[in-house]
PDB file of N, CA and C in Angstrom:
ATOM      1  N   MET V   1       0.642  -7.144  17.706  1.00 88.00           N
ATOM      2  CA  MET V   1      -0.604  -6.747  17.054  1.00 88.00           C
ATOM      3  C   MET V   1      -1.576  -6.257  18.133  1.00 88.00           C
ATOM      4  N   SER V   2      -2.166  -5.096  17.910  1.00 96.00           N
ATOM      5  CA  SER V   2      -3.144  -4.562  18.864  1.00 96.00           C
ATOM      6  C   SER V   2      -4.459  -5.341  18.737  1.00 96.00           C
ATOM      7  N   ILE V   3      -5.327  -5.189  19.738  1.00 96.00           N
ATOM      8  CA  ILE V   3      -6.603  -5.881  19.686  1.00 96.00           C
ATOM      9  C   ILE V   3      -7.446  -5.380  18.516  1.00 96.00           C
ATOM     10  N   ASP V   4      -7.371  -4.079  18.214  1.00 96.00           N
ATOM     11  CA  ASP V   4      -8.098  -3.548  17.051  1.00 96.00           C
ATOM     12  C   ASP V   4      -7.597  -4.176  15.753  1.00 96.00           C
ATOM     13  N   GLN V   5      -6.279  -4.334  15.634  1.00 97.00           N
ATOM     14  CA  GLN V   5      -5.715  -4.962  14.439  1.00 97.00           C
ATOM     15  C   GLN V   5      -6.147  -6.426  14.346  1.00 97.00           C
ATOM     16  N   PHE V   6      -6.154  -7.123  15.489  1.00 97.00           N
ATOM     17  CA  PHE V   6      -6.585  -8.520  15.516  1.00 97.00           C
ATOM     18  C   PHE V   6      -8.033  -8.644  15.046  1.00 97.00           C
ATOM     19  N   ILE V   7      -8.914  -7.817  15.612  1.00 97.00           N
ATOM     20  CA  ILE V   7     -10.335  -7.867  15.249  1.00 97.00           C
ATOM     21  C   ILE V   7     -10.514  -7.517  13.771  1.00 97.00           C
ATOM     22  N   ASP V   8      -9.862  -6.462  13.328  1.00 97.00           N
ATOM     23  CA  ASP V   8      -9.954  -6.043  11.931  1.00 97.00           C
ATOM     24  C   ASP V   8      -9.514  -7.170  11.003  1.00 97.00           C
ATOM     25  N   ASN V   9      -8.430  -7.841  11.356  1.00 97.00           N
ATOM     26  CA  ASN V   9      -7.929  -8.958  10.560  1.00 97.00           C
ATOM     27  C   ASN V   9      -8.944 -10.105  10.522  1.00 97.00           C
ATOM     28  N   GLU V  10      -9.537 -10.425  11.672  1.00 98.00           N
ATOM     29  CA  GLU V  10     -10.507 -11.527  11.726  1.00 98.00           C
ATOM     30  C   GLU V  10     -11.736 -11.237  10.866  1.00 98.00           C
ATOM     31  N   VAL V  11     -12.266 -10.019  10.946  1.00 97.00           N
ATOM     32  CA  VAL V  11     -13.480  -9.730  10.182  1.00 97.00           C
ATOM     33  C   VAL V  11     -13.196  -9.598   8.691  1.00 97.00           C
ATOM     34  N   LYS V  12     -11.962  -9.294   8.337  1.00 97.00           N
ATOM     35  CA  LYS V  12     -11.621  -9.157   6.915  1.00 97.00           C
ATOM     36  C   LYS V  12     -11.186 -10.468   6.274  1.00 97.00           C
ATOM     37  N   THR V  13     -10.648 -11.403   7.063  1.00 97.00           N
ATOM     38  CA  THR V  13     -10.141 -12.654   6.486  1.00 97.00           C
ATOM     39  C   THR V  13     -11.108 -13.825   6.610  1.00 97.00           C
ATOM     40  N   ASN V  14     -12.215 -13.633   7.317  1.00 97.00           N
ATOM     41  CA  ASN V  14     -13.245 -14.671   7.436  1.00 97.00           C
ATOM     42  C   ASN V  14     -14.558 -14.113   6.896  1.00 97.00           C
ATOM     43  N   ASP V  15     -15.229 -14.890   6.053  1.00 97.00           N
ATOM     44  CA  ASP V  15     -16.477 -14.406   5.474  1.00 97.00           C
ATOM     45  C   ASP V  15     -17.522 -14.113   6.544  1.00 97.00           C
ATOM     46  N   VAL V  16     -17.624 -15.007   7.538  1.00 98.00           N
ATOM     47  CA  VAL V  16     -18.614 -14.852   8.606  1.00 98.00           C
ATOM     48  C   VAL V  16     -17.921 -15.095   9.937  1.00 98.00           C
ATOM     49  N   VAL V  17     -18.028 -14.132  10.843  1.00 98.00           N
ATOM     50  CA  VAL V  17     -17.404 -14.226  12.171  1.00 98.00           C
ATOM     51  C   VAL V  17     -18.432 -13.855  13.225  1.00 98.00           C
ATOM     52  N   VAL V  18     -18.458 -14.655  14.292  1.00 98.00           N
ATOM     53  CA  VAL V  18     -19.298 -14.343  15.445  1.00 98.00           C
ATOM     54  C   VAL V  18     -18.392 -14.162  16.651  1.00 98.00           C
ATOM     55  N   PHE V  19     -18.432 -12.988  17.231  1.00 98.00           N
ATOM     56  CA  PHE V  19     -17.772 -12.745  18.510  1.00 98.00           C
ATOM     57  C   PHE V  19     -18.810 -13.110  19.559  1.00 98.00           C
ATOM     58  N   MET V  20     -18.514 -14.129  20.359  1.00 98.00           N
ATOM     59  CA  MET V  20     -19.535 -14.722  21.211  1.00 98.00           C
ATOM     60  C   MET V  20     -18.980 -15.134  22.562  1.00 98.00           C
ATOM     61  N   LYS V  21     -19.888 -15.453  23.471  1.00 98.00           N
ATOM     62  CA  LYS V  21     -19.504 -16.013  24.759  1.00 98.00           C
ATOM     63  C   LYS V  21     -19.530 -17.528  24.599  1.00 98.00           C
ATOM     64  N   GLY V  22     -18.359 -18.143  24.706  1.00 98.00           N
ATOM     65  CA  GLY V  22     -18.226 -19.573  24.478  1.00 98.00           C
ATOM     66  C   GLY V  22     -17.783 -19.848  23.055  1.00 98.00           C
ATOM     67  N   THR V  23     -18.021 -21.073  22.632  1.00 97.00           N
ATOM     68  CA  THR V  23     -17.641 -21.498  21.291  1.00 97.00           C
ATOM     69  C   THR V  23     -18.888 -21.990  20.547  1.00 97.00           C
ATOM     70  N   PRO V  24     -18.811 -22.126  19.225  1.00 97.00           N
ATOM     71  CA  PRO V  24     -19.969 -22.658  18.504  1.00 97.00           C
ATOM     72  C   PRO V  24     -20.402 -24.041  19.032  1.00 97.00           C
ATOM     73  N   GLN V  25     -19.433 -24.841  19.471  1.00 97.00           N
ATOM     74  CA  GLN V  25     -19.758 -26.158  19.987  1.00 97.00           C
ATOM     75  C   GLN V  25     -20.320 -26.101  21.413  1.00 97.00           C
ATOM     76  N   PHE V  26     -19.984 -25.033  22.159  1.00 97.00           N
ATOM     77  CA  PHE V  26     -20.419 -24.911  23.546  1.00 97.00           C
ATOM     78  C   PHE V  26     -20.661 -23.441  23.898  1.00 97.00           C
ATOM     79  N   PRO V  27     -21.779 -22.872  23.400  1.00 97.00           N
ATOM     80  CA  PRO V  27     -22.085 -21.479  23.732  1.00 97.00           C
ATOM     81  C   PRO V  27     -22.284 -21.315  25.242  1.00 97.00           C
ATOM     82  N   MET V  28     -21.811 -20.194  25.770  1.00 97.00           N
ATOM     83  CA  MET V  28     -21.878 -19.958  27.212  1.00 97.00           C
ATOM     84  C   MET V  28     -22.980 -18.973  27.604  1.00 97.00           C
ATOM     85  N   CYS V  29     -23.815 -18.565  26.651  1.00 96.00           N
ATOM     86  CA  CYS V  29     -24.992 -17.758  26.977  1.00 96.00           C
ATOM     87  C   CYS V  29     -26.067 -18.034  25.931  1.00 96.00           C
ATOM     88  N   GLY V  30     -27.293 -17.794  26.314  1.00 97.00           N
ATOM     89  CA  GLY V  30     -28.409 -18.085  25.427  1.00 97.00           C
ATOM     90  C   GLY V  30     -28.398 -17.280  24.142  1.00 97.00           C
ATOM     91  N   PHE V  31     -27.955 -16.025  24.233  1.00 97.00           N
ATOM     92  CA  PHE V  31     -27.941 -15.172  23.041  1.00 97.00           C
ATOM     93  C   PHE V  31     -26.924 -15.680  22.027  1.00 97.00           C
ATOM     94  N   SER V  32     -25.733 -16.032  22.509  1.00 98.00           N
ATOM     95  CA  SER V  32     -24.722 -16.609  21.611  1.00 98.00           C
ATOM     96  C   SER V  32     -25.242 -17.911  21.024  1.00 98.00           C
ATOM     97  N   GLY V  33     -25.907 -18.709  21.847  1.00 98.00           N
ATOM     98  CA  GLY V  33     -26.467 -19.979  21.385  1.00 98.00           C
ATOM     99  C   GLY V  33     -27.491 -19.792  20.281  1.00 98.00           C
ATOM    100  N   GLN V  34     -28.313 -18.750  20.393  1.00 98.00           N
ATOM    101  CA  GLN V  34     -29.320 -18.497  19.356  1.00 98.00           C
ATOM    102  C   GLN V  34     -28.670 -18.156  18.016  1.00 98.00           C
ATOM    103  N   VAL V  35     -27.635 -17.323  18.054  1.00 98.00           N
ATOM    104  CA  VAL V  35     -26.955 -16.941  16.812  1.00 98.00           C
ATOM    105  C   VAL V  35     -26.303 -18.168  16.175  1.00 98.00           C
ATOM    106  N   VAL V  36     -25.671 -19.008  16.998  1.00 98.00           N
ATOM    107  CA  VAL V  36     -25.065 -20.249  16.505  1.00 98.00           C
ATOM    108  C   VAL V  36     -26.129 -21.142  15.871  1.00 98.00           C
ATOM    109  N   GLN V  37     -27.267 -21.290  16.526  1.00 97.00           N
ATOM    110  CA  GLN V  37     -28.342 -22.133  15.981  1.00 97.00           C
ATOM    111  C   GLN V  37     -28.825 -21.615  14.629  1.00 97.00           C
ATOM    112  N   ILE V  38     -28.962 -20.312  14.508  1.00 97.00           N
ATOM    113  CA  ILE V  38     -29.417 -19.719  13.248  1.00 97.00           C
ATOM    114  C   ILE V  38     -28.398 -19.979  12.135  1.00 97.00           C
ATOM    115  N   LEU V  39     -27.130 -19.717  12.422  1.00 97.00           N
ATOM    116  CA  LEU V  39     -26.098 -19.928  11.400  1.00 97.00           C
ATOM    117  C   LEU V  39     -25.988 -21.410  11.037  1.00 97.00           C
ATOM    118  N   ASP V  40     -26.066 -22.282  12.039  1.00 97.00           N
ATOM    119  CA  ASP V  40     -26.018 -23.725  11.768  1.00 97.00           C
ATOM    120  C   ASP V  40     -27.223 -24.154  10.928  1.00 97.00           C
ATOM    121  N   HIS V  41     -28.387 -23.624  11.235  1.00 96.00           N
ATOM    122  CA  HIS V  41     -29.597 -23.952  10.483  1.00 96.00           C
ATOM    123  C   HIS V  41     -29.456 -23.543   9.016  1.00 96.00           C
ATOM    124  N   LEU V  42     -28.818 -22.399   8.802  1.00 96.00           N
ATOM    125  CA  LEU V  42     -28.629 -21.909   7.437  1.00 96.00           C
ATOM    126  C   LEU V  42     -27.462 -22.601   6.732  1.00 96.00           C
ATOM    127  N   GLY V  43     -26.720 -23.426   7.461  1.00 95.00           N
ATOM    128  CA  GLY V  43     -25.608 -24.160   6.857  1.00 95.00           C
ATOM    129  C   GLY V  43     -24.429 -23.283   6.504  1.00 95.00           C
ATOM    130  N   VAL V  44     -24.258 -22.197   7.240  1.00 96.00           N
ATOM    131  CA  VAL V  44     -23.198 -21.237   6.961  1.00 96.00           C
ATOM    132  C   VAL V  44     -21.906 -21.675   7.645  1.00 96.00           C
ATOM    133  N   THR V  45     -20.802 -21.585   6.930  1.00 96.00           N
ATOM    134  CA  THR V  45     -19.489 -21.789   7.538  1.00 96.00           C
ATOM    135  C   THR V  45     -19.078 -20.484   8.184  1.00 96.00           C
ATOM    136  N   TYR V  46     -18.714 -20.551   9.467  1.00 98.00           N
ATOM    137  CA  TYR V  46     -18.363 -19.326  10.184  1.00 98.00           C
ATOM    138  C   TYR V  46     -17.301 -19.623  11.232  1.00 98.00           C
ATOM    139  N   LYS V  47     -16.696 -18.544  11.702  1.00 98.00           N
ATOM    140  CA  LYS V  47     -15.709 -18.651  12.770  1.00 98.00           C
ATOM    141  C   LYS V  47     -16.298 -18.027  14.021  1.00 98.00           C
ATOM    142  N   GLY V  48     -16.216 -18.742  15.129  1.00 98.00           N
ATOM    143  CA  GLY V  48     -16.651 -18.212  16.410  1.00 98.00           C
ATOM    144  C   GLY V  48     -15.440 -17.850  17.246  1.00 98.00           C
ATOM    145  N   LEU V  49     -15.436 -16.640  17.797  1.00 98.00           N
ATOM    146  CA  LEU V  49     -14.356 -16.199  18.671  1.00 98.00           C
ATOM    147  C   LEU V  49     -14.915 -15.986  20.066  1.00 98.00           C
ATOM    148  N   ASN V  50     -14.328 -16.659  21.042  1.00 98.00           N
ATOM    149  CA  ASN V  50     -14.807 -16.640  22.419  1.00 98.00           C
ATOM    150  C   ASN V  50     -14.264 -15.423  23.159  1.00 98.00           C
ATOM    151  N   VAL V  51     -15.141 -14.460  23.433  1.00 98.00           N
ATOM    152  CA  VAL V  51     -14.708 -13.244  24.123  1.00 98.00           C
ATOM    153  C   VAL V  51     -14.416 -13.493  25.604  1.00 98.00           C
ATOM    154  N   LEU V  52     -14.844 -14.633  26.125  1.00 97.00           N
ATOM    155  CA  LEU V  52     -14.589 -14.940  27.535  1.00 97.00           C
ATOM    156  C   LEU V  52     -13.139 -15.331  27.783  1.00 97.00           C
ATOM    157  N   GLU V  53     -12.402 -15.624  26.716  1.00 96.00           N
ATOM    158  CA  GLU V  53     -10.995 -16.005  26.859  1.00 96.00           C
ATOM    159  C   GLU V  53     -10.082 -14.806  27.016  1.00 96.00           C
ATOM    160  N   SER V  54     -10.600 -13.598  26.752  1.00 96.00           N
ATOM    161  CA  SER V  54      -9.732 -12.426  26.765  1.00 96.00           C
ATOM    162  C   SER V  54     -10.533 -11.165  27.082  1.00 96.00           C
ATOM    163  N   ASP V  55     -10.158 -10.489  28.170  1.00 96.00           N
ATOM    164  CA  ASP V  55     -10.786  -9.203  28.479  1.00 96.00           C
ATOM    165  C   ASP V  55     -10.530  -8.204  27.359  1.00 96.00           C
ATOM    166  N   ASP V  56      -9.326  -8.253  26.791  1.00 97.00           N
ATOM    167  CA  ASP V  56      -8.997  -7.343  25.686  1.00 97.00           C
ATOM    168  C   ASP V  56      -9.953  -7.549  24.516  1.00 97.00           C
ATOM    169  N   LEU V  57     -10.228  -8.812  24.180  1.00 97.00           N
ATOM    170  CA  LEU V  57     -11.131  -9.095  23.067  1.00 97.00           C
ATOM    171  C   LEU V  57     -12.554  -8.687  23.430  1.00 97.00           C
ATOM    172  N   ARG V  58     -13.005  -9.020  24.634  1.00 97.00           N
ATOM    173  CA  ARG V  58     -14.374  -8.697  25.047  1.00 97.00           C
ATOM    174  C   ARG V  58     -14.616  -7.186  25.007  1.00 97.00           C
ATOM    175  N   ASN V  59     -13.689  -6.422  25.527  1.00 97.00           N
ATOM    176  CA  ASN V  59     -13.844  -4.963  25.518  1.00 97.00           C
ATOM    177  C   ASN V  59     -13.525  -4.370  24.146  1.00 97.00           C
ATOM    178  N   GLY V  60     -12.553  -4.977  23.465  1.00 97.00           N
ATOM    179  CA  GLY V  60     -12.128  -4.468  22.162  1.00 97.00           C
ATOM    180  C   GLY V  60     -13.205  -4.560  21.106  1.00 97.00           C
ATOM    181  N   ILE V  61     -13.972  -5.660  21.104  1.00 98.00           N
ATOM    182  CA  ILE V  61     -15.002  -5.814  20.071  1.00 98.00           C
ATOM    183  C   ILE V  61     -16.121  -4.810  20.285  1.00 98.00           C
ATOM    184  N   LYS V  62     -16.412  -4.497  21.540  1.00 97.00           N
ATOM    185  CA  LYS V  62     -17.456  -3.499  21.818  1.00 97.00           C
ATOM    186  C   LYS V  62     -17.037  -2.123  21.307  1.00 97.00           C
ATOM    187  N   ALA V  63     -15.765  -1.776  21.493  1.00 97.00           N
ATOM    188  CA  ALA V  63     -15.253  -0.497  21.000  1.00 97.00           C
ATOM    189  C   ALA V  63     -15.149  -0.507  19.484  1.00 97.00           C
ATOM    190  N   PHE V  64     -14.717  -1.642  18.913  1.00 97.00           N
ATOM    191  CA  PHE V  64     -14.531  -1.762  17.467  1.00 97.00           C
ATOM    192  C   PHE V  64     -15.839  -1.509  16.722  1.00 97.00           C
ATOM    193  N   SER V  65     -16.918  -2.105  17.221  1.00 97.00           N
ATOM    194  CA  SER V  65     -18.211  -2.008  16.545  1.00 97.00           C
ATOM    195  C   SER V  65     -19.061  -0.848  17.053  1.00 97.00           C
ATOM    196  N   ASN V  66     -18.656  -0.280  18.186  1.00 96.00           N
ATOM    197  CA  ASN V  66     -19.482   0.711  18.869  1.00 96.00           C
ATOM    198  C   ASN V  66     -20.843   0.111  19.201  1.00 96.00           C
ATOM    199  N   TRP V  67     -20.818  -1.145  19.633  1.00 96.00           N
ATOM    200  CA  TRP V  67     -22.031  -1.899  19.978  1.00 96.00           C
ATOM    201  C   TRP V  67     -21.782  -2.522  21.355  1.00 96.00           C
ATOM    202  N   PRO V  68     -22.686  -2.338  22.320  1.00 96.00           N
ATOM    203  CA  PRO V  68     -22.376  -2.696  23.702  1.00 96.00           C
ATOM    204  C   PRO V  68     -22.535  -4.161  24.081  1.00 96.00           C
ATOM    205  N   THR V  69     -23.147  -4.976  23.232  1.00 96.00           N
ATOM    206  CA  THR V  69     -23.457  -6.337  23.662  1.00 96.00           C
ATOM    207  C   THR V  69     -22.761  -7.393  22.809  1.00 96.00           C
ATOM    208  N   ILE V  70     -22.704  -8.591  23.374  1.00 98.00           N
ATOM    209  CA  ILE V  70     -22.165  -9.789  22.733  1.00 98.00           C
ATOM    210  C   ILE V  70     -23.336 -10.770  22.669  1.00 98.00           C
ATOM    211  N   PRO V  71     -23.543 -11.513  21.614  1.00 98.00           N
ATOM    212  CA  PRO V  71     -22.688 -11.737  20.456  1.00 98.00           C
ATOM    213  C   PRO V  71     -22.794 -10.626  19.414  1.00 98.00           C
ATOM    214  N   GLN V  72     -21.807 -10.646  18.514  1.00 98.00           N
ATOM    215  CA  GLN V  72     -21.798  -9.739  17.375  1.00 98.00           C
ATOM    216  C   GLN V  72     -21.472 -10.536  16.122  1.00 98.00           C
ATOM    217  N   LEU V  73     -22.261 -10.335  15.089  1.00 98.00           N
ATOM    218  CA  LEU V  73     -22.082 -11.045  13.826  1.00 98.00           C
ATOM    219  C   LEU V  73     -21.539 -10.103  12.766  1.00 98.00           C
ATOM    220  N   TYR V  74     -20.495 -10.573  12.076  1.00 98.00           N
ATOM    221  CA  TYR V  74     -19.912  -9.850  10.948  1.00 98.00           C
ATOM    222  C   TYR V  74     -19.995 -10.739   9.715  1.00 98.00           C
ATOM    223  N   VAL V  75     -20.401 -10.141   8.592  1.00 98.00           N
ATOM    224  CA  VAL V  75     -20.447 -10.846   7.309  1.00 98.00           C
ATOM    225  C   VAL V  75     -19.639 -10.032   6.313  1.00 98.00           C
ATOM    226  N   LYS V  76     -18.608 -10.658   5.760  1.00 97.00           N
ATOM    227  CA  LYS V  76     -17.738 -10.015   4.765  1.00 97.00           C
ATOM    228  C   LYS V  76     -17.236  -8.654   5.267  1.00 97.00           C
ATOM    229  N   GLY V  77     -16.811  -8.624   6.525  1.00 96.00           N
ATOM    230  CA  GLY V  77     -16.229  -7.420   7.094  1.00 96.00           C
ATOM    231  C   GLY V  77     -17.227  -6.394   7.585  1.00 96.00           C
ATOM    232  N   GLU V  78     -18.513  -6.646   7.397  1.00 96.00           N
ATOM    233  CA  GLU V  78     -19.559  -5.691   7.773  1.00 96.00           C
ATOM    234  C   GLU V  78     -20.267  -6.158   9.049  1.00 96.00           C
ATOM    235  N   PHE V  79     -20.403  -5.252  10.014  1.00 98.00           N
ATOM    236  CA  PHE V  79     -21.126  -5.564  11.242  1.00 98.00           C
ATOM    237  C   PHE V  79     -22.608  -5.686  10.932  1.00 98.00           C
ATOM    238  N   VAL V  80     -23.196  -6.835  11.280  1.00 98.00           N
ATOM    239  CA  VAL V  80     -24.618  -7.069  11.032  1.00 98.00           C
ATOM    240  C   VAL V  80     -25.438  -6.692  12.265  1.00 98.00           C
ATOM    241  N   GLY V  81     -25.020  -7.185  13.436  1.00 97.00           N
ATOM    242  CA  GLY V  81     -25.755  -6.859  14.652  1.00 97.00           C
ATOM    243  C   GLY V  81     -25.576  -7.928  15.702  1.00 97.00           C
ATOM    244  N   GLY V  82     -26.373  -7.778  16.756  1.00 97.00           N
ATOM    245  CA  GLY V  82     -26.373  -8.726  17.855  1.00 97.00           C
ATOM    246  C   GLY V  82     -27.490  -9.741  17.698  1.00 97.00           C
ATOM    247  N   CYS V  83     -27.774 -10.445  18.770  1.00 97.00           N
ATOM    248  CA  CYS V  83     -28.730 -11.556  18.732  1.00 97.00           C
ATOM    249  C   CYS V  83     -30.109 -11.125  18.235  1.00 97.00           C
ATOM    250  N   ASP V  84     -30.665 -10.064  18.802  1.00 97.00           N
ATOM    251  CA  ASP V  84     -32.021  -9.653  18.423  1.00 97.00           C
ATOM    252  C   ASP V  84     -32.113  -9.303  16.945  1.00 97.00           C
ATOM    253  N   ILE V  85     -31.129  -8.567  16.458  1.00 98.00           N
ATOM    254  CA  ILE V  85     -31.128  -8.169  15.045  1.00 98.00           C
ATOM    255  C   ILE V  85     -30.968  -9.396  14.152  1.00 98.00           C
ATOM    256  N   VAL V  86     -30.039 -10.286  14.506  1.00 98.00           N
ATOM    257  CA  VAL V  86     -29.818 -11.499  13.709  1.00 98.00           C
ATOM    258  C   VAL V  86     -31.084 -12.354  13.690  1.00 98.00           C
ATOM    259  N   ARG V  87     -31.733 -12.513  14.851  1.00 98.00           N
ATOM    260  CA  ARG V  87     -32.960 -13.316  14.927  1.00 98.00           C
ATOM    261  C   ARG V  87     -34.069 -12.696  14.083  1.00 98.00           C
ATOM    262  N   GLU V  88     -34.251 -11.374  14.183  1.00 98.00           N
ATOM    263  CA  GLU V  88     -35.302 -10.712  13.396  1.00 98.00           C
ATOM    264  C   GLU V  88     -35.015 -10.808  11.901  1.00 98.00           C
ATOM    265  N   MET V  89     -33.752 -10.636  11.517  1.00 98.00           N
ATOM    266  CA  MET V  89     -33.386 -10.752  10.102  1.00 98.00           C
ATOM    267  C   MET V  89     -33.620 -12.174   9.606  1.00 98.00           C
ATOM    268  N   PHE V  90     -33.277 -13.168  10.428  1.00 97.00           N
ATOM    269  CA  PHE V  90     -33.484 -14.569  10.068  1.00 97.00           C
ATOM    270  C   PHE V  90     -34.976 -14.846   9.859  1.00 97.00           C
ATOM    271  N   GLN V  91     -35.804 -14.413  10.805  1.00 97.00           N
ATOM    272  CA  GLN V  91     -37.237 -14.685  10.732  1.00 97.00           C
ATOM    273  C   GLN V  91     -37.886 -14.015   9.526  1.00 97.00           C
ATOM    274  N   ALA V  92     -37.355 -12.869   9.124  1.00 97.00           N
ATOM    275  CA  ALA V  92     -37.909 -12.145   7.974  1.00 97.00           C
ATOM    276  C   ALA V  92     -37.303 -12.604   6.645  1.00 97.00           C
ATOM    277  N   GLY V  93     -36.322 -13.524   6.707  1.00 95.00           N
ATOM    278  CA  GLY V  93     -35.662 -13.986   5.493  1.00 95.00           C
ATOM    279  C   GLY V  93     -34.554 -13.048   5.023  1.00 95.00           C
ATOM    280  N   GLU V  94     -34.311 -11.969   5.773  1.00 97.00           N
ATOM    281  CA  GLU V  94     -33.329 -10.964   5.365  1.00 97.00           C
ATOM    282  C   GLU V  94     -31.891 -11.438   5.566  1.00 97.00           C
ATOM    283  N   LEU V  95     -31.663 -12.282   6.569  1.00 97.00           N
ATOM    284  CA  LEU V  95     -30.307 -12.765   6.819  1.00 97.00           C
ATOM    285  C   LEU V  95     -29.843 -13.652   5.668  1.00 97.00           C
ATOM    286  N   LEU V  96     -30.707 -14.551   5.222  1.00 96.00           N
ATOM    287  CA  LEU V  96     -30.363 -15.419   4.097  1.00 96.00           C
ATOM    288  C   LEU V  96     -30.088 -14.579   2.846  1.00 96.00           C
ATOM    289  N   THR V  97     -30.908 -13.554   2.615  1.00 96.00           N
ATOM    290  CA  THR V  97     -30.705 -12.656   1.474  1.00 96.00           C
ATOM    291  C   THR V  97     -29.363 -11.948   1.580  1.00 96.00           C
ATOM    292  N   LEU V  98     -29.040 -11.430   2.772  1.00 97.00           N
ATOM    293  CA  LEU V  98     -27.768 -10.742   2.982  1.00 97.00           C
ATOM    294  C   LEU V  98     -26.599 -11.680   2.692  1.00 97.00           C
ATOM    295  N   LEU V  99     -26.670 -12.890   3.220  1.00 97.00           N
ATOM    296  CA  LEU V  99     -25.588 -13.856   3.006  1.00 97.00           C
ATOM    297  C   LEU V  99     -25.407 -14.137   1.518  1.00 97.00           C
ATOM    298  N   LYS V 100     -26.504 -14.392   0.830  1.00 95.00           N
ATOM    299  CA  LYS V 100     -26.421 -14.689  -0.602  1.00 95.00           C
ATOM    300  C   LYS V 100     -25.925 -13.492  -1.393  1.00 95.00           C
ATOM    301  N   ASP V 101     -26.406 -12.296  -1.032  1.00 95.00           N
ATOM    302  CA  ASP V 101     -25.964 -11.078  -1.722  1.00 95.00           C
ATOM    303  C   ASP V 101     -24.468 -10.847  -1.546  1.00 95.00           C
ATOM    304  N   LYS V 102     -23.938 -11.272  -0.408  1.00 96.00           N
ATOM    305  CA  LYS V 102     -22.511 -11.097  -0.121  1.00 96.00           C
ATOM    306  C   LYS V 102     -21.673 -12.262  -0.664  1.00 96.00           C
ATOM    307  N   GLY V 103     -22.339 -13.253  -1.258  1.00 95.00           N
ATOM    308  CA  GLY V 103     -21.626 -14.380  -1.842  1.00 95.00           C
ATOM    309  C   GLY V 103     -21.218 -15.443  -0.837  1.00 95.00           C
ATOM    310  N   VAL V 104     -21.952 -15.502   0.290  1.00 95.00           N
ATOM    311  CA  VAL V 104     -21.676 -16.511   1.313  1.00 95.00           C
ATOM    312  C   VAL V 104     -22.612 -17.695   1.087  1.00 95.00           C
ATOM    313  N   ALA V 105     -22.031 -18.885   1.009  1.00 92.00           N
ATOM    314  CA  ALA V 105     -22.839 -20.080   0.775  1.00 92.00           C
ATOM    315  C   ALA V 105     -23.711 -20.375   1.982  1.00 92.00           C
ATOM    316  N   ALA V 106     -24.999 -20.558   1.723  1.00 90.00           N
ATOM    317  CA  ALA V 106     -25.964 -20.959   2.744  1.00 90.00           C
ATOM    318  C   ALA V 106     -26.813 -22.076   2.155  1.00 90.00           C
ATOM    319  N   LYS V 107     -27.029 -23.134   2.931  1.00 85.00           N
ATOM    320  CA  LYS V 107     -27.695 -24.316   2.399  1.00 85.00           C
ATOM    321  C   LYS V 107     -29.199 -24.313   2.602  1.00 85.00           C
ATOM    322  N   ALA V 108     -29.650 -23.741   3.712  1.00 64.00           N
ATOM    323  CA  ALA V 108     -31.061 -23.869   4.084  1.00 64.00           C
ATOM    324  C   ALA V 108     -31.825 -22.578   3.825  1.00 64.00           C
ATOM    325  N   GLU V 109     -33.085 -22.729   3.569  1.00 61.00           N
ATOM    326  CA  GLU V 109     -33.971 -21.570   3.498  1.00 61.00           C
ATOM    327  C   GLU V 109     -34.374 -21.195   4.912  1.00 61.00           C
ATOM    328  N   ALA V 110     -34.725 -19.951   5.105  1.00 49.00           N
ATOM    329  CA  ALA V 110     -35.149 -19.477   6.428  1.00 49.00           C
ATOM    330  C   ALA V 110     -36.503 -20.002   6.728  1.00 49.00           C
TER     331      ALA V 110
END
């Protein structure tokens, strides 16, 4: 399986996926940590993929999304954005709306 096929499979088979540095339990950069905190606050079930474990994954996700930075959030197969976009959407209540509109269970209000 190519890295593009792997990434495509992950974003299509998981409702919410974060390509990040580190893991949800141990983020390895502040930006990844912020996205994890936001998703945890909203009570969203998600999968975190550590791009530091694979150069192919780290470079592949940037090419896949045509987005140069990590972390990257996908909801129901759709690229949402990186840390700044996720944080701004969260603060404006737009992230919770997007999750609910896509049928993703979220427990907390923004």
